[in-house]
Short mmCIF file of C-alpha atoms in Angstrom, two decimals:
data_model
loop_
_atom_site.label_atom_id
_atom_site.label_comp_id
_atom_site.label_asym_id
_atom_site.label_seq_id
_atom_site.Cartn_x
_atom_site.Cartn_y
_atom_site.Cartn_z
CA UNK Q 1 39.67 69.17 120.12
CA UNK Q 2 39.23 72.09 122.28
CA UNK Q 3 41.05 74.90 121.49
CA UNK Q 4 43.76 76.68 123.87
CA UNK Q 5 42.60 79.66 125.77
CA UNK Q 6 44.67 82.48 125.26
CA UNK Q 7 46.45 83.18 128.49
CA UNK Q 8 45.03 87.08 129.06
CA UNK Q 9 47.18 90.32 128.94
CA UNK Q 10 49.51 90.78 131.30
CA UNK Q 11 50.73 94.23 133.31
CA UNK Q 12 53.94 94.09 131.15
CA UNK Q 13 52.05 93.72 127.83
CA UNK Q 14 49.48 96.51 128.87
CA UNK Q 15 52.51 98.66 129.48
CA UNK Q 16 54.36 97.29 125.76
CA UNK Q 17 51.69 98.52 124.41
CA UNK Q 18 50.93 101.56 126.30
CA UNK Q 19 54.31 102.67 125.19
CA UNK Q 20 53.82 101.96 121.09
CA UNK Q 21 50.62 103.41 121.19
CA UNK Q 22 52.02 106.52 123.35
CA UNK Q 23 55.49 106.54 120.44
CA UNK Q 24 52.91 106.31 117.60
CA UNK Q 25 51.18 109.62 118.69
CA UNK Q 26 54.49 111.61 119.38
CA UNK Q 27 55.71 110.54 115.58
CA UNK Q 28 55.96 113.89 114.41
CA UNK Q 29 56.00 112.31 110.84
CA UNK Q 30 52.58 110.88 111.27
CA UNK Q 31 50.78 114.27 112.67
CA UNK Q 32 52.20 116.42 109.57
CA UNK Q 33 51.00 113.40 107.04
CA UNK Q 34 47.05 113.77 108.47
CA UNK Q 35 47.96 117.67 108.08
CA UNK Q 36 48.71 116.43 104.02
CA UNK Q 37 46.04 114.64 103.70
CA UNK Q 38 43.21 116.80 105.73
CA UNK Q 39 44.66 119.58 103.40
CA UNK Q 40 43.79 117.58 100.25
CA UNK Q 41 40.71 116.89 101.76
CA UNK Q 42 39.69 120.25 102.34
CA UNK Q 43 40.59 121.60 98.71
CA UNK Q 44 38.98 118.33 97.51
CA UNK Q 45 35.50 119.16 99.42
CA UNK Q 46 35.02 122.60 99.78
CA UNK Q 47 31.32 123.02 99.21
CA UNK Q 48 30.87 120.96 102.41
CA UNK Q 49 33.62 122.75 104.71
CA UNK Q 50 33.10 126.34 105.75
CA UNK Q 51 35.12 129.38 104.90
CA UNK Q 52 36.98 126.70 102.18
CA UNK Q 53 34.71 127.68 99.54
CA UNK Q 54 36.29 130.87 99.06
CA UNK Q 55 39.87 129.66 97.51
CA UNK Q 56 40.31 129.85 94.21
CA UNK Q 57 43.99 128.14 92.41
CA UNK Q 58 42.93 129.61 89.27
CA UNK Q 59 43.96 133.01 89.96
CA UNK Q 60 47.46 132.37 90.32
CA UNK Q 61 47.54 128.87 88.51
CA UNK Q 62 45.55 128.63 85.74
CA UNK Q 63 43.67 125.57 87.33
CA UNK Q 64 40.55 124.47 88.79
CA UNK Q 65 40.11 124.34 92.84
CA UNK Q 66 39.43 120.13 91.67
CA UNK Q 67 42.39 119.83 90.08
CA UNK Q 68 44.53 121.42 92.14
CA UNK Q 69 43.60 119.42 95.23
CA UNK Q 70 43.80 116.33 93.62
CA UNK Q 71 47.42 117.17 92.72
CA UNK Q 72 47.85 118.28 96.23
CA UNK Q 73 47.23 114.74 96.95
CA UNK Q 74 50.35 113.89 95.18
CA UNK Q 75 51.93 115.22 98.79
CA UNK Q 76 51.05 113.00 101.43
CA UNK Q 77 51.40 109.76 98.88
CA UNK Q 78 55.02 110.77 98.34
CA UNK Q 79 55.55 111.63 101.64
CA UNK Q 80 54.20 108.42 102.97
CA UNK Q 81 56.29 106.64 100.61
CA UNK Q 82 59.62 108.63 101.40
CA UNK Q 83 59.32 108.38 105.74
CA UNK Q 84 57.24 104.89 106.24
CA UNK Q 85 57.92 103.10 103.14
CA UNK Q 86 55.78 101.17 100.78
CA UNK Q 87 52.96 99.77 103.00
CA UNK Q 88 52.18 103.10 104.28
CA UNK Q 89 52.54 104.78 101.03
CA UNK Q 90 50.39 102.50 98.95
CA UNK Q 91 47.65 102.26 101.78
CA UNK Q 92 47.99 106.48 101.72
CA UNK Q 93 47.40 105.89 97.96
CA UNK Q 94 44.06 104.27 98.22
CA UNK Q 95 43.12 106.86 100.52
CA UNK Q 96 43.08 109.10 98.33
CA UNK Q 97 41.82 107.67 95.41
CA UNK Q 98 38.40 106.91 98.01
CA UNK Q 99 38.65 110.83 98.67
CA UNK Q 100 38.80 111.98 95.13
CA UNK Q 101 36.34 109.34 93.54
CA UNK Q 102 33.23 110.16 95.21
CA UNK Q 103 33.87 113.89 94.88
CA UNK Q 104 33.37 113.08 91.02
CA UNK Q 105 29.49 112.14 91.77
CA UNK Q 106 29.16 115.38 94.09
CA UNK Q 107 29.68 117.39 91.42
CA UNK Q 108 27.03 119.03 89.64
CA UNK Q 109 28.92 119.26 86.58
CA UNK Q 110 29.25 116.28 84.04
CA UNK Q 111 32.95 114.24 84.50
CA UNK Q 112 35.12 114.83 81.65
CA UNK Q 113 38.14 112.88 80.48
CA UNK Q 114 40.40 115.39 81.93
CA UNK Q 115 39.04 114.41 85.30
CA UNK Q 116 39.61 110.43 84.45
CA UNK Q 117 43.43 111.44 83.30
CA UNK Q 118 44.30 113.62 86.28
CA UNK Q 119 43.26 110.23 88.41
CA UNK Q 120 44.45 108.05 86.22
CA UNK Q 121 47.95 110.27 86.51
CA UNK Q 122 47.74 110.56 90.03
CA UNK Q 123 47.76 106.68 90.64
CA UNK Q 124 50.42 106.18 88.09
CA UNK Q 125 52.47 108.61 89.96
CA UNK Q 126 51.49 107.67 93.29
CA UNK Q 127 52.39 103.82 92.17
CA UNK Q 128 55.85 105.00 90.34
CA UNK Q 129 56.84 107.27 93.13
CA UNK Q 130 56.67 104.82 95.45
CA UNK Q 131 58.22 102.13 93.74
CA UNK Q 132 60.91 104.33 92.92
CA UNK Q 133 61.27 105.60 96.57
CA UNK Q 134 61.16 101.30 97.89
CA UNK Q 135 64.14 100.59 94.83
CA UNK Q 136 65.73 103.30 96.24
CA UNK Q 137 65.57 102.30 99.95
CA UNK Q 138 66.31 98.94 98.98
CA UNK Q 139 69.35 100.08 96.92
CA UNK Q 140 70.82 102.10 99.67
CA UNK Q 141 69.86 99.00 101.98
CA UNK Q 142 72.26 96.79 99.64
CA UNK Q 143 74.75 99.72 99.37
CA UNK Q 144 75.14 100.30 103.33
CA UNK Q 145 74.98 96.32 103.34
CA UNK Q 146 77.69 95.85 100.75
CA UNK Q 147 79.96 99.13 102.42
CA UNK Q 148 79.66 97.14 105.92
CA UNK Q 149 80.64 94.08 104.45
CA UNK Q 150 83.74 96.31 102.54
CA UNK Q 151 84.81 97.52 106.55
CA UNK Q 152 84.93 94.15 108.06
CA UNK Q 153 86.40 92.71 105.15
CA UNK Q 154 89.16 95.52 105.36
CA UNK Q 155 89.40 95.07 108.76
CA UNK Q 156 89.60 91.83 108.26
CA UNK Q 157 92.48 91.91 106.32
CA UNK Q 158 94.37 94.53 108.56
CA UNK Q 159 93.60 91.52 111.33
CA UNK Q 160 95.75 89.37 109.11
CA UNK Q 161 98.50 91.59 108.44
CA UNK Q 162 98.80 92.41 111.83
CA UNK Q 163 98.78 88.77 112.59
CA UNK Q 164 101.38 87.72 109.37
CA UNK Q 165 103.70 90.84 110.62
CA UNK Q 166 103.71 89.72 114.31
CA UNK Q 167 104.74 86.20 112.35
CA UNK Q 168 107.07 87.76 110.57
CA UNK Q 169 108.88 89.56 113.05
CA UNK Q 170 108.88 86.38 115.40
CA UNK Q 171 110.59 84.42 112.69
CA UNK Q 172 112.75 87.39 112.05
CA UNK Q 173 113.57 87.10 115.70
CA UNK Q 174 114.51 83.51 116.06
CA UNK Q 175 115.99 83.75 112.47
CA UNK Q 176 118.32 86.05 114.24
CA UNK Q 177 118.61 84.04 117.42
CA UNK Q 178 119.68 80.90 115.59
CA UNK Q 179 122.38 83.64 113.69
CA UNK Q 180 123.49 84.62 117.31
CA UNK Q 181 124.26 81.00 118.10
CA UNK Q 182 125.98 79.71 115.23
CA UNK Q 183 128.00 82.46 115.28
CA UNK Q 184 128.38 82.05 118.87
CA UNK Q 185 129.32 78.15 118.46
CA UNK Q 186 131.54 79.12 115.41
CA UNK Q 187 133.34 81.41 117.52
CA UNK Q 188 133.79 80.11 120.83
CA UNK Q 189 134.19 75.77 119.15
CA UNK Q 190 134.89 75.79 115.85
CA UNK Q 191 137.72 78.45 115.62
CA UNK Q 192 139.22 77.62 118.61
CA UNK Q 193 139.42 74.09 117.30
CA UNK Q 194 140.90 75.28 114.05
CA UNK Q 195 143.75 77.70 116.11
CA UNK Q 196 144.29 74.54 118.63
CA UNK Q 197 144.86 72.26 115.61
CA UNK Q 198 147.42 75.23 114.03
CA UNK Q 199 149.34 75.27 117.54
CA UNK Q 200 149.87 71.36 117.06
CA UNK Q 201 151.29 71.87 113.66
CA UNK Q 202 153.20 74.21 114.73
CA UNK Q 203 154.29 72.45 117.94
CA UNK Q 204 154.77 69.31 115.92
CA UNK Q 205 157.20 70.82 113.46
CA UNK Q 206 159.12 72.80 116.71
CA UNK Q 207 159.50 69.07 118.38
CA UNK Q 208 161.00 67.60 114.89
CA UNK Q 209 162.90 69.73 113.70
CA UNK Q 210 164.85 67.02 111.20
CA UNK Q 211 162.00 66.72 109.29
CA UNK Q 212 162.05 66.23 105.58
CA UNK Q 213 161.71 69.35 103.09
CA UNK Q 214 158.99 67.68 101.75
CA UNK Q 215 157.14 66.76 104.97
CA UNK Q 216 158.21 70.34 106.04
CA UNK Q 217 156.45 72.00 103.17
CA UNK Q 218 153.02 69.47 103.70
CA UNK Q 219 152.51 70.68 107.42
CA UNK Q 220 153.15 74.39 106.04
CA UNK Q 221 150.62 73.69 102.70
CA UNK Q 222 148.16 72.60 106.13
CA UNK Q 223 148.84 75.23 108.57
CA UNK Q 224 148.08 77.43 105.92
CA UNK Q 225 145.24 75.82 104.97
CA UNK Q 226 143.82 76.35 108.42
CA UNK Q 227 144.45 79.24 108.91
CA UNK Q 228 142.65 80.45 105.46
CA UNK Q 229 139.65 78.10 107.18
CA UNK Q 230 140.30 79.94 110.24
CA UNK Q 231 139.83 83.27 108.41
CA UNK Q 232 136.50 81.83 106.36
CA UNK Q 233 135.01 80.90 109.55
CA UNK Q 234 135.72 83.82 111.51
CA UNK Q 235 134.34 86.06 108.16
CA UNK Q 236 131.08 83.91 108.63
CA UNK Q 237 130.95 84.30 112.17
CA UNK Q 238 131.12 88.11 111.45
CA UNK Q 239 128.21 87.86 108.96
CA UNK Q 240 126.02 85.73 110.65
CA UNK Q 241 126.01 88.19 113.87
CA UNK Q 242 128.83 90.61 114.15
CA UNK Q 243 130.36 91.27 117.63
CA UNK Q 244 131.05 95.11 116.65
CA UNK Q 245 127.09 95.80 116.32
CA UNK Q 246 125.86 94.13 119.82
CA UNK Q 247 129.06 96.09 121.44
CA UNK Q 248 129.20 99.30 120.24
CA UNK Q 249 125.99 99.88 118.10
CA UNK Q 250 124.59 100.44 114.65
CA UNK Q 251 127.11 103.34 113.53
CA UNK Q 252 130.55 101.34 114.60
CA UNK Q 253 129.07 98.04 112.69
CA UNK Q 254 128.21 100.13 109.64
CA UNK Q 255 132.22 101.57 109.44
CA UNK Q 256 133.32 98.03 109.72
CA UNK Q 257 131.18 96.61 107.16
CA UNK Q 258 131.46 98.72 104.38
CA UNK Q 259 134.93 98.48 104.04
CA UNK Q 260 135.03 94.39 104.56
CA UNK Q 261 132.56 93.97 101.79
CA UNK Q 262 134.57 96.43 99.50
CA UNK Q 263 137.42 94.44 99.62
CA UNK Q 264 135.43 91.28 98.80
CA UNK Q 265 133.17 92.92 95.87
CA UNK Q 266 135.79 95.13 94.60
CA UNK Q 267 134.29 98.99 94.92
CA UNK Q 268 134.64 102.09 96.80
CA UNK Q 269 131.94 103.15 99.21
CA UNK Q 270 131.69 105.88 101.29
CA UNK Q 271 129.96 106.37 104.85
CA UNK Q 272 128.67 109.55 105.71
CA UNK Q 273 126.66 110.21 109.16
CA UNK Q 274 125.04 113.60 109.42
CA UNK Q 275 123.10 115.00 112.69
CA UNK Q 276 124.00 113.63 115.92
CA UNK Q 277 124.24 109.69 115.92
CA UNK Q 278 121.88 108.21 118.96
CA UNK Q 279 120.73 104.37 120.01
CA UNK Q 280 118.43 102.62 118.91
CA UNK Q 281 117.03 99.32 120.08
CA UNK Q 282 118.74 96.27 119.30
CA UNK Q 283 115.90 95.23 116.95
CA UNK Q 284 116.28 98.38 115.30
CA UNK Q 285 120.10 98.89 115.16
CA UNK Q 286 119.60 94.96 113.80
CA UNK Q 287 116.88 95.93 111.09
CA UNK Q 288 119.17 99.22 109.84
CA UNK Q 289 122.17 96.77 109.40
CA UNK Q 290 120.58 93.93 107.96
CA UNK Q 291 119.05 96.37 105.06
CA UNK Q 292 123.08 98.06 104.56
CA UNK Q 293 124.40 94.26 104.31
CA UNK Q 294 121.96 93.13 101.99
CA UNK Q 295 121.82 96.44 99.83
CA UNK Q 296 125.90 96.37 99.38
CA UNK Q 297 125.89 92.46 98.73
CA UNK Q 298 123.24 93.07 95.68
CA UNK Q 299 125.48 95.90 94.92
CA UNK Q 300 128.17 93.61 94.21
CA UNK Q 301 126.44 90.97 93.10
CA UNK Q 302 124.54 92.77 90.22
CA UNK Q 303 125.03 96.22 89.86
CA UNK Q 304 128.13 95.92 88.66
CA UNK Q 305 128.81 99.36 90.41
CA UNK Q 306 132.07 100.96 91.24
CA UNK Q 307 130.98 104.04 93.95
CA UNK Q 308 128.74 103.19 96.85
CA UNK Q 309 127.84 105.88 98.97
CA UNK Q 310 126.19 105.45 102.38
CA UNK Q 311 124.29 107.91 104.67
CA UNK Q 312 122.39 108.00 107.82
CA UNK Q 313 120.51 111.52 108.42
CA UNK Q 314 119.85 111.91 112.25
CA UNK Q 315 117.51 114.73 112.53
CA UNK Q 316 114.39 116.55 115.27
CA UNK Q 317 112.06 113.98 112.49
CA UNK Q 318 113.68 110.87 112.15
CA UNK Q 319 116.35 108.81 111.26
CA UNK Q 320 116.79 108.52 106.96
CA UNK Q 321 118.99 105.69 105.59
CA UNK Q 322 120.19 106.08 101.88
CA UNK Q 323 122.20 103.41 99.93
CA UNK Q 324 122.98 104.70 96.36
CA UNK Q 325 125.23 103.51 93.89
CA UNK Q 326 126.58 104.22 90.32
CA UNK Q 327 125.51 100.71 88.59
CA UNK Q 328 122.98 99.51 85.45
CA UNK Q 329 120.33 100.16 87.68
CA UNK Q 330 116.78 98.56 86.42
CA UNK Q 331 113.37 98.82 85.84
CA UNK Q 332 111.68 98.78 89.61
CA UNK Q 333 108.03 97.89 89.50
CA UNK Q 334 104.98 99.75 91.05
CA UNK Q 335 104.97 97.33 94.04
CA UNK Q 336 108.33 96.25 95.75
CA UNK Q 337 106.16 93.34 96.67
CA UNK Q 338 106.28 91.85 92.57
CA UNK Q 339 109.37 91.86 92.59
CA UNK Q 340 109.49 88.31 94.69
CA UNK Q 341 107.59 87.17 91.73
CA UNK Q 342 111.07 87.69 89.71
CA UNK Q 343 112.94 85.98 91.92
CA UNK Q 344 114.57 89.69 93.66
CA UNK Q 345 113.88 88.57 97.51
CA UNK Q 346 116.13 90.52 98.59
CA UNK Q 347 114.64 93.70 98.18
CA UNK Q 348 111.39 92.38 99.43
CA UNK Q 349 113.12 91.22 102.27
CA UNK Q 350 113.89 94.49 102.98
CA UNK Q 351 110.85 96.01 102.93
CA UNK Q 352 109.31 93.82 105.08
CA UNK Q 353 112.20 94.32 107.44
CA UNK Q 354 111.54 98.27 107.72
CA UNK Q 355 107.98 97.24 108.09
CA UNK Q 356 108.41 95.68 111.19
CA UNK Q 357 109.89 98.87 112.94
CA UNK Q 358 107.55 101.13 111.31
CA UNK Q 359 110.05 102.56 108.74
CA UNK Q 360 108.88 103.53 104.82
CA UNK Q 361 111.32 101.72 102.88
CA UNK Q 362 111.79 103.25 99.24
CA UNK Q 363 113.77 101.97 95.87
CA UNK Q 364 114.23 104.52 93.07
CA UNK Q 365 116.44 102.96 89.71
CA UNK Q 366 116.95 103.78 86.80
CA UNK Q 367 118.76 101.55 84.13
CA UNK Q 368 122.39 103.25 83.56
CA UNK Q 369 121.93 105.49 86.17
CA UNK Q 370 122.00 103.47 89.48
CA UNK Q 371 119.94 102.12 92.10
CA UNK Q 372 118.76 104.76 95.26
CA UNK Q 373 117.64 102.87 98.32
CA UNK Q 374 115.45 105.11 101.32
CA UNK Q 375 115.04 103.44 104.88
CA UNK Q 376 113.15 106.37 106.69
CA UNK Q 377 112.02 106.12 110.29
CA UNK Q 378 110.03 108.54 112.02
CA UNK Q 379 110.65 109.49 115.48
CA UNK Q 380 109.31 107.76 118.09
CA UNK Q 381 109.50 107.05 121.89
CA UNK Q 382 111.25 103.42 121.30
CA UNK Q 383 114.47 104.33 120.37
CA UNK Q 384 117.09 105.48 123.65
CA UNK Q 385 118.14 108.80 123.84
CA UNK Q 386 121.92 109.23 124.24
CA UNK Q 387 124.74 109.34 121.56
CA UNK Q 388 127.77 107.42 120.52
#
């Protein structure tokens, strides 16, 4: 079979390599390794290059002008090595093994085995200098390799918690949409149900008034009932969304709360505001309350505390939230997040909470001593500049 001509050169290839050959002699690298190794080849050949002969290394370092230029070929070899890597330094290698070898048979003077050792050396060094240089390439190669793979692996994950945050605060969202409309329903249906049944009661017992003590005192035992379902539902209502904190804000909700939950957990707590109050938006004013409900309900669930004390610092830097109480307090661990692990969701509920509007959420305890709970939110351009 008859081979394939090879198509010939065209006027873009002549110009490719026009332009290599034109970046080859600008490398400023290559010009100063022929300087190396014209230098070596100089000191290595004097006797045959004019005005060379004259230089004499022994004066100043006790060694012969042979010697000293072949360890001046040490130079280019590790110079080769260090800018164009292995290929180049090895083949630089050779080059000047050919330059000092034959100067050994121009000699007049007999070859000792000081001569064979300072080639023998120079190889060795030549060959371990630029094995060490290509490990150490190659190890920076796999370092800068491993460090990029470290950044997208870190961005990576900041990808996902972006993404698991924006989840997060979507189910947080509807979580509190679906709160909005039970409460809503409970409200507008369920109580008025409830009151409409306790008018009938009532207007039964008004129509017959010759009732029997005893049926008299079953339509009371029911009205009453009623209304202490009419109370229940209305107190869930109030949890679930209260009116006070979509009407008036996050300050107003806080002063009702406190006080309904220390009647139902039995302790004192005390609400203190300091710097001037201002809006937030809802989402925030939500977040804040949501962290105050669920910090005084743990109070009384398991502190066992009898003080509660409540304050919201408005100030030029932020907004800080403190709940602190005098209870048992316990052992917090270094990560809020463990403490799902033991079954305290709560807390990190809370901290993801803050997360979501950019607050640092902090929990300091100490058995015996109480618990210390830190919402702080730094100042931004989201939340609506007027006061209460």
């Amino acid at each position: 079979m008859k081979k394939a001509k090879t198509p010939p050169p065209t006027a873009q290839d002549k110009t490719k390599w026009r332009r290599r050959i034109i970046r080859i002699f600008a490398n400023f690298h290559l010009w100063l390794l022929l300087i190396l190794l014209i230098g070596g080849f100089i000191l290595q050949y004097p006797q045959i290059i004019p005005f060379t002969d004259t230089l004499d290394p022994n004066s100043f370092l006790s060694l012969s002008r042979h010697s000293f230029g072949r360890l001046i070929m040490l130079l280019p070899i590790t110079y080769a090595a260090l800018v164009f890597g292995i290929r180049i330094g090895l083949l630089v290698l050779l080059v000047a093994i050919a330059t000092i070898v034959p100067n050994l048979f121009i000699l007049e003077i007999p070859i000792t085995s000081d001569d064979i050792i300072e080639i023998i050396g120079i190889v060795i060094i030549g060959l371990v200098t630029n094995l060490w240089l290509e490990s150490y390439e190659t190890d920076k190669s796999h370092r800068q390799v491993a460090y990029l793979r470290l950044e997208n692996a870190q961005r990576e994950l900041q990808r996902m918690q972006q993404n698991l945050r924006f989840y997060l605060k979507q189910i947080t969202i509807a979580q509190e949409e679906e709160r909005r409309r039970i409460a809503q329903e409970l409200h507008d249906d369920t109580a008025q149900d409830l009151i409409a049944i306790s008018r009938k009661i009532d207007g039964y017992m008004s129509l017959h008034p010759t009732l029997s003590s005893s049926d008299e005192a079953y339509f009371e035992d029911v009205h009453q009932h009623l209304n202490r379902t009419l109370s229940s539902v209305r107190r869930f209502s109030q949890d679930l969304r209260p009116s006070v904190l979509d009407d008036l804000g996050l300050i107003p909700a806080i002063e009702w709360l406190a006080p309904e939950l220390d009647k139902h957990f039995k302790f004192k707590s005390e609400v203190k505001i300091q710097g001037k109050p201002r809006r937030f938006p809802v989402e925030t004013e939500l977040v804040f309350f949501r962290i105050v409900q669920e910090s005084l309900r743990n109070i009384g669930k398991h502190a066992v505390a009898s003080r509660v004390w409540l304050t919201i610092e408005f100030s030029a830097q932020g907004t800080i939230l403190t709940i602190k109480d005098n209870g048992r307090g316990f052992h917090p661990p270094e990560r809020i997040g463990d403490l799902a692990v033991s079954g305290k969701l709560g807390l990190t509920g809370m901290q993801e909470r803050a997360r979501l509007i950019g607050a640092n959420f902090n929990i300091e305890s100490t058995p015996g001593q109480g618990t210390l709970v830190t919402v702080e939110l730094p100042n931004s351009s989201k939340f609506e500049e007027h006061a209460y």
